[in-house]
Every structure is written in structure tokens, then in C-alpha cells.
PDB file of C-alpha atoms in Angstrom:
ATOM      1  CA  UNK A   1     -44.582 -11.969 245.534  1.00 40.00           C
ATOM      2  CA  UNK A   2     -41.699 -14.223 243.876  1.00 48.00           C
ATOM      3  CA  UNK A   3     -37.989 -13.406 244.971  1.00 54.00           C
ATOM      4  CA  UNK A   4     -37.324 -14.157 240.640  1.00 50.00           C
ATOM      5  CA  UNK A   5     -36.841 -10.364 239.320  1.00 56.00           C
ATOM      6  CA  UNK A   6     -35.856 -10.901 236.437  1.00 59.00           C
ATOM      7  CA  UNK A   7     -38.622 -13.685 235.485  1.00 77.00           C
ATOM      8  CA  UNK A   8     -35.881 -16.827 235.055  1.00 86.00           C
ATOM      9  CA  UNK A   9     -37.525 -20.103 234.833  1.00 91.00           C
ATOM     10  CA  UNK A  10     -36.217 -21.688 237.944  1.00 95.00           C
ATOM     11  CA  UNK A  11     -33.931 -24.506 237.137  1.00 97.00           C
ATOM     12  CA  UNK A  12     -34.244 -27.753 238.419  1.00 97.00           C
ATOM     13  CA  UNK A  13     -31.800 -30.288 237.900  1.00 97.00           C
ATOM     14  CA  UNK A  14     -33.002 -34.328 237.742  1.00 96.00           C
ATOM     15  CA  UNK A  15     -32.339 -36.549 240.569  1.00 97.00           C
ATOM     16  CA  UNK A  16     -29.248 -37.723 241.023  1.00 97.00           C
ATOM     17  CA  UNK A  17     -28.566 -41.588 241.356  1.00 96.00           C
ATOM     18  CA  UNK A  18     -25.454 -40.786 243.342  1.00 98.00           C
ATOM     19  CA  UNK A  19     -27.275 -39.157 245.872  1.00 98.00           C
ATOM     20  CA  UNK A  20     -29.527 -42.684 247.071  1.00 98.00           C
ATOM     21  CA  UNK A  21     -25.626 -43.959 246.762  1.00 98.00           C
ATOM     22  CA  UNK A  22     -24.107 -41.894 249.388  1.00 98.00           C
ATOM     23  CA  UNK A  23     -27.115 -41.456 251.919  1.00 97.00           C
ATOM     24  CA  UNK A  24     -27.109 -45.064 252.382  1.00 98.00           C
ATOM     25  CA  UNK A  25     -22.639 -45.175 253.571  1.00 98.00           C
ATOM     26  CA  UNK A  26     -21.446 -45.714 249.950  1.00 98.00           C
ATOM     27  CA  UNK A  27     -16.825 -44.306 249.448  1.00 98.00           C
ATOM     28  CA  UNK A  28     -17.403 -40.652 247.917  1.00 98.00           C
ATOM     29  CA  UNK A  29     -14.894 -42.625 245.622  1.00 98.00           C
ATOM     30  CA  UNK A  30     -17.120 -44.932 244.637  1.00 98.00           C
ATOM     31  CA  UNK A  31     -19.344 -43.366 243.899  1.00 98.00           C
ATOM     32  CA  UNK A  32     -17.962 -41.431 241.633  1.00 98.00           C
ATOM     33  CA  UNK A  33     -16.048 -43.869 239.730  1.00 98.00           C
ATOM     34  CA  UNK A  34     -19.934 -45.135 239.055  1.00 98.00           C
ATOM     35  CA  UNK A  35     -21.865 -41.891 238.375  1.00 98.00           C
ATOM     36  CA  UNK A  36     -18.535 -39.913 237.074  1.00 98.00           C
ATOM     37  CA  UNK A  37     -21.257 -37.120 236.063  1.00 97.00           C
ATOM     38  CA  UNK A  38     -22.756 -36.732 239.464  1.00 98.00           C
ATOM     39  CA  UNK A  39     -21.733 -33.276 240.973  1.00 98.00           C
ATOM     40  CA  UNK A  40     -23.268 -34.012 244.279  1.00 98.00           C
ATOM     41  CA  UNK A  41     -20.185 -37.045 244.075  1.00 98.00           C
ATOM     42  CA  UNK A  42     -17.537 -34.730 243.742  1.00 98.00           C
ATOM     43  CA  UNK A  43     -18.730 -32.017 245.908  1.00 98.00           C
ATOM     44  CA  UNK A  44     -18.591 -34.771 248.955  1.00 98.00           C
ATOM     45  CA  UNK A  45     -15.824 -35.724 247.729  1.00 98.00           C
ATOM     46  CA  UNK A  46     -13.537 -31.611 247.613  1.00 98.00           C
ATOM     47  CA  UNK A  47     -15.615 -30.954 251.571  1.00 98.00           C
ATOM     48  CA  UNK A  48     -14.181 -34.127 252.069  1.00 98.00           C
ATOM     49  CA  UNK A  49     -10.211 -33.172 251.068  1.00 98.00           C
ATOM     50  CA  UNK A  50     -11.294 -29.591 252.678  1.00 98.00           C
ATOM     51  CA  UNK A  51     -12.233 -31.343 255.983  1.00 98.00           C
ATOM     52  CA  UNK A  52      -8.973 -33.143 256.364  1.00 96.00           C
ATOM     53  CA  UNK A  53      -7.064 -29.837 256.411  1.00 91.00           C
ATOM     54  CA  UNK A  54      -4.099 -30.516 254.177  1.00 94.00           C
ATOM     55  CA  UNK A  55      -5.794 -31.598 250.835  1.00 98.00           C
ATOM     56  CA  UNK A  56      -6.482 -28.268 249.100  1.00 98.00           C
ATOM     57  CA  UNK A  57      -5.388 -28.897 246.118  1.00 98.00           C
ATOM     58  CA  UNK A  58      -6.865 -32.171 245.154  1.00 98.00           C
ATOM     59  CA  UNK A  59     -10.216 -30.595 246.467  1.00 98.00           C
ATOM     60  CA  UNK A  60     -10.204 -27.511 244.086  1.00 98.00           C
ATOM     61  CA  UNK A  61      -9.669 -30.788 241.503  1.00 98.00           C
ATOM     62  CA  UNK A  62     -12.951 -32.281 243.095  1.00 98.00           C
ATOM     63  CA  UNK A  63     -14.604 -28.805 243.312  1.00 98.00           C
ATOM     64  CA  UNK A  64     -14.260 -27.983 239.739  1.00 98.00           C
ATOM     65  CA  UNK A  65     -14.658 -31.378 237.814  1.00 98.00           C
ATOM     66  CA  UNK A  66     -18.553 -31.168 239.637  1.00 98.00           C
ATOM     67  CA  UNK A  67     -18.644 -27.551 239.016  1.00 98.00           C
ATOM     68  CA  UNK A  68     -17.864 -28.502 235.419  1.00 98.00           C
ATOM     69  CA  UNK A  69     -20.469 -31.534 235.667  1.00 98.00           C
ATOM     70  CA  UNK A  70     -23.176 -29.522 236.393  1.00 97.00           C
ATOM     71  CA  UNK A  71     -23.117 -26.832 234.902  1.00 97.00           C
ATOM     72  CA  UNK A  72     -22.950 -29.935 231.935  1.00 96.00           C
ATOM     73  CA  UNK A  73     -26.797 -31.185 233.535  1.00 96.00           C
ATOM     74  CA  UNK A  74     -27.596 -27.509 234.156  1.00 97.00           C
ATOM     75  CA  UNK A  75     -27.309 -27.049 230.368  1.00 96.00           C
ATOM     76  CA  UNK A  76     -29.137 -29.905 229.581  1.00 95.00           C
ATOM     77  CA  UNK A  77     -31.991 -28.720 231.909  1.00 94.00           C
ATOM     78  CA  UNK A  78     -32.389 -25.571 230.039  1.00 91.00           C
ATOM     79  CA  UNK A  79     -30.754 -23.156 232.094  1.00 93.00           C
ATOM     80  CA  UNK A  80     -29.147 -20.255 229.814  1.00 89.00           C
ATOM     81  CA  UNK A  81     -26.192 -19.024 232.000  1.00 90.00           C
ATOM     82  CA  UNK A  82     -28.672 -16.921 234.796  1.00 91.00           C
ATOM     83  CA  UNK A  83     -31.456 -17.410 237.022  1.00 93.00           C
ATOM     84  CA  UNK A  84     -32.379 -19.127 239.830  1.00 96.00           C
ATOM     85  CA  UNK A  85     -31.127 -23.200 240.935  1.00 97.00           C
ATOM     86  CA  UNK A  86     -33.679 -23.261 244.002  1.00 97.00           C
ATOM     87  CA  UNK A  87     -32.270 -24.906 247.133  1.00 98.00           C
ATOM     88  CA  UNK A  88     -35.265 -25.782 248.074  1.00 97.00           C
ATOM     89  CA  UNK A  89     -35.297 -29.031 244.921  1.00 97.00           C
ATOM     90  CA  UNK A  90     -33.102 -31.538 246.542  1.00 97.00           C
ATOM     91  CA  UNK A  91     -31.322 -32.899 242.988  1.00 97.00           C
ATOM     92  CA  UNK A  92     -29.830 -28.854 242.830  1.00 98.00           C
ATOM     93  CA  UNK A  93     -27.876 -28.879 245.405  1.00 98.00           C
ATOM     94  CA  UNK A  94     -25.071 -30.838 244.693  1.00 98.00           C
ATOM     95  CA  UNK A  95     -24.423 -28.286 241.815  1.00 98.00           C
ATOM     96  CA  UNK A  96     -25.001 -25.707 245.189  1.00 98.00           C
ATOM     97  CA  UNK A  97     -22.378 -27.822 246.897  1.00 98.00           C
ATOM     98  CA  UNK A  98     -19.389 -27.485 244.529  1.00 98.00           C
ATOM     99  CA  UNK A  99     -19.649 -24.323 244.047  1.00 98.00           C
ATOM    100  CA  UNK A 100     -19.552 -23.834 247.587  1.00 98.00           C
ATOM    101  CA  UNK A 101     -16.672 -26.410 248.024  1.00 98.00           C
ATOM    102  CA  UNK A 102     -14.486 -24.701 244.481  1.00 98.00           C
ATOM    103  CA  UNK A 103     -15.009 -21.566 247.042  1.00 98.00           C
ATOM    104  CA  UNK A 104     -13.543 -22.821 249.533  1.00 98.00           C
ATOM    105  CA  UNK A 105     -11.181 -24.738 248.056  1.00 98.00           C
ATOM    106  CA  UNK A 106     -10.230 -21.312 245.672  1.00 98.00           C
ATOM    107  CA  UNK A 107      -9.564 -19.819 249.373  1.00 98.00           C
ATOM    108  CA  UNK A 108      -7.338 -22.285 250.827  1.00 98.00           C
ATOM    109  CA  UNK A 109      -4.668 -22.176 247.807  1.00 98.00           C
ATOM    110  CA  UNK A 110      -4.785 -18.809 246.999  1.00 98.00           C
ATOM    111  CA  UNK A 111      -7.035 -17.849 244.175  1.00 97.00           C
ATOM    112  CA  UNK A 112      -9.321 -14.980 245.258  1.00 98.00           C
ATOM    113  CA  UNK A 113     -10.798 -13.788 242.046  1.00 98.00           C
ATOM    114  CA  UNK A 114     -11.834 -17.517 242.200  1.00 98.00           C
ATOM    115  CA  UNK A 115     -13.413 -17.770 245.245  1.00 98.00           C
ATOM    116  CA  UNK A 116     -15.153 -13.936 244.668  1.00 98.00           C
ATOM    117  CA  UNK A 117     -16.794 -14.872 241.402  1.00 98.00           C
ATOM    118  CA  UNK A 118     -17.761 -18.637 243.121  1.00 98.00           C
ATOM    119  CA  UNK A 119     -18.870 -17.078 246.109  1.00 98.00           C
ATOM    120  CA  UNK A 120     -20.780 -14.360 243.822  1.00 98.00           C
ATOM    121  CA  UNK A 121     -22.549 -17.014 241.264  1.00 97.00           C
ATOM    122  CA  UNK A 122     -23.745 -19.297 244.769  1.00 98.00           C
ATOM    123  CA  UNK A 123     -25.474 -16.417 245.634  1.00 98.00           C
ATOM    124  CA  UNK A 124     -26.880 -15.379 242.642  1.00 96.00           C
ATOM    125  CA  UNK A 125     -28.141 -18.711 242.299  1.00 97.00           C
ATOM    126  CA  UNK A 126     -29.119 -19.412 245.541  1.00 98.00           C
ATOM    127  CA  UNK A 127     -29.269 -17.100 248.420  1.00 97.00           C
ATOM    128  CA  UNK A 128     -30.689 -19.495 250.632  1.00 98.00           C
ATOM    129  CA  UNK A 129     -28.395 -22.512 249.435  1.00 98.00           C
ATOM    130  CA  UNK A 130     -25.423 -19.655 249.706  1.00 98.00           C
ATOM    131  CA  UNK A 131     -26.619 -19.196 253.445  1.00 98.00           C
ATOM    132  CA  UNK A 132     -27.554 -22.877 253.979  1.00 98.00           C
ATOM    133  CA  UNK A 133     -23.483 -23.466 252.724  1.00 98.00           C
ATOM    134  CA  UNK A 134     -22.135 -20.332 255.269  1.00 97.00           C
ATOM    135  CA  UNK A 135     -21.455 -18.228 251.892  1.00 97.00           C
TER     136      UNK A 135
END
């Protein structure tokens, strides 16, 4: 039996060409500039800024950009505002990571409503992704 009780089909994003560049060690700033539609590139920039500990506003801006770029990609893939976006489909991870980074960055700047909304959206989109990302 499927975990998808609503019967809404999964959304599976297309392969993100930025992923190959990031995997090869190309600077995420260069990758984001070359592939500005890549939610993964923006998510990596947000995660790096959060890891630095003193770049929370920058992390929030990167994460929000990644989140919005991901929403564009999701809509192009037929997503209608709800339904599963499985972690197991690797190209979806840019969206899920950007969403998790946005929740964390919102927490860091005291935006508790945004943190709660993003955390719930992540869990609703992919429970596995939320677990993998620690939310």
C-alpha cells in the first residue's frame, strides 16, 4: 500500500545540471551564477552560510531564492501546490534542501512562523527528506 493516501501523484523534477558541477567541486557561487534556476545551488549556498554561523541573513536570502526557483521547477513539472516530492528521487533534493535551509535560516533570524510553515511543508512533501535533513 502506498503512503500517498490522497492519491496525488508524486512530482519528480528533471535532472539538475548544476548537481554535476557541485559534485565536481566547483564553487557554489560560480554554479549559482551559471545555473540560476538551480534550487540545489542556492540550497548549498544557504547551507554553507548557515554553517559559518554569522551569515544568517545571507543564508535566508540564498534559501528563499532556492525555494522560489524550486517552486518554479515544481510547477513546470505539473505540481499543483500539494502532493509528494520524494527524497528518493535525487533531483528533488535541491527543493527539499532549500526548504530545510529556509526553515533553519528563518529560525536563526527569529522568524518563527516561517520556520514552522517551512518545516511542515517539508514534512508534507517528503517525510523521508525531513528525516534525512534533521527536521
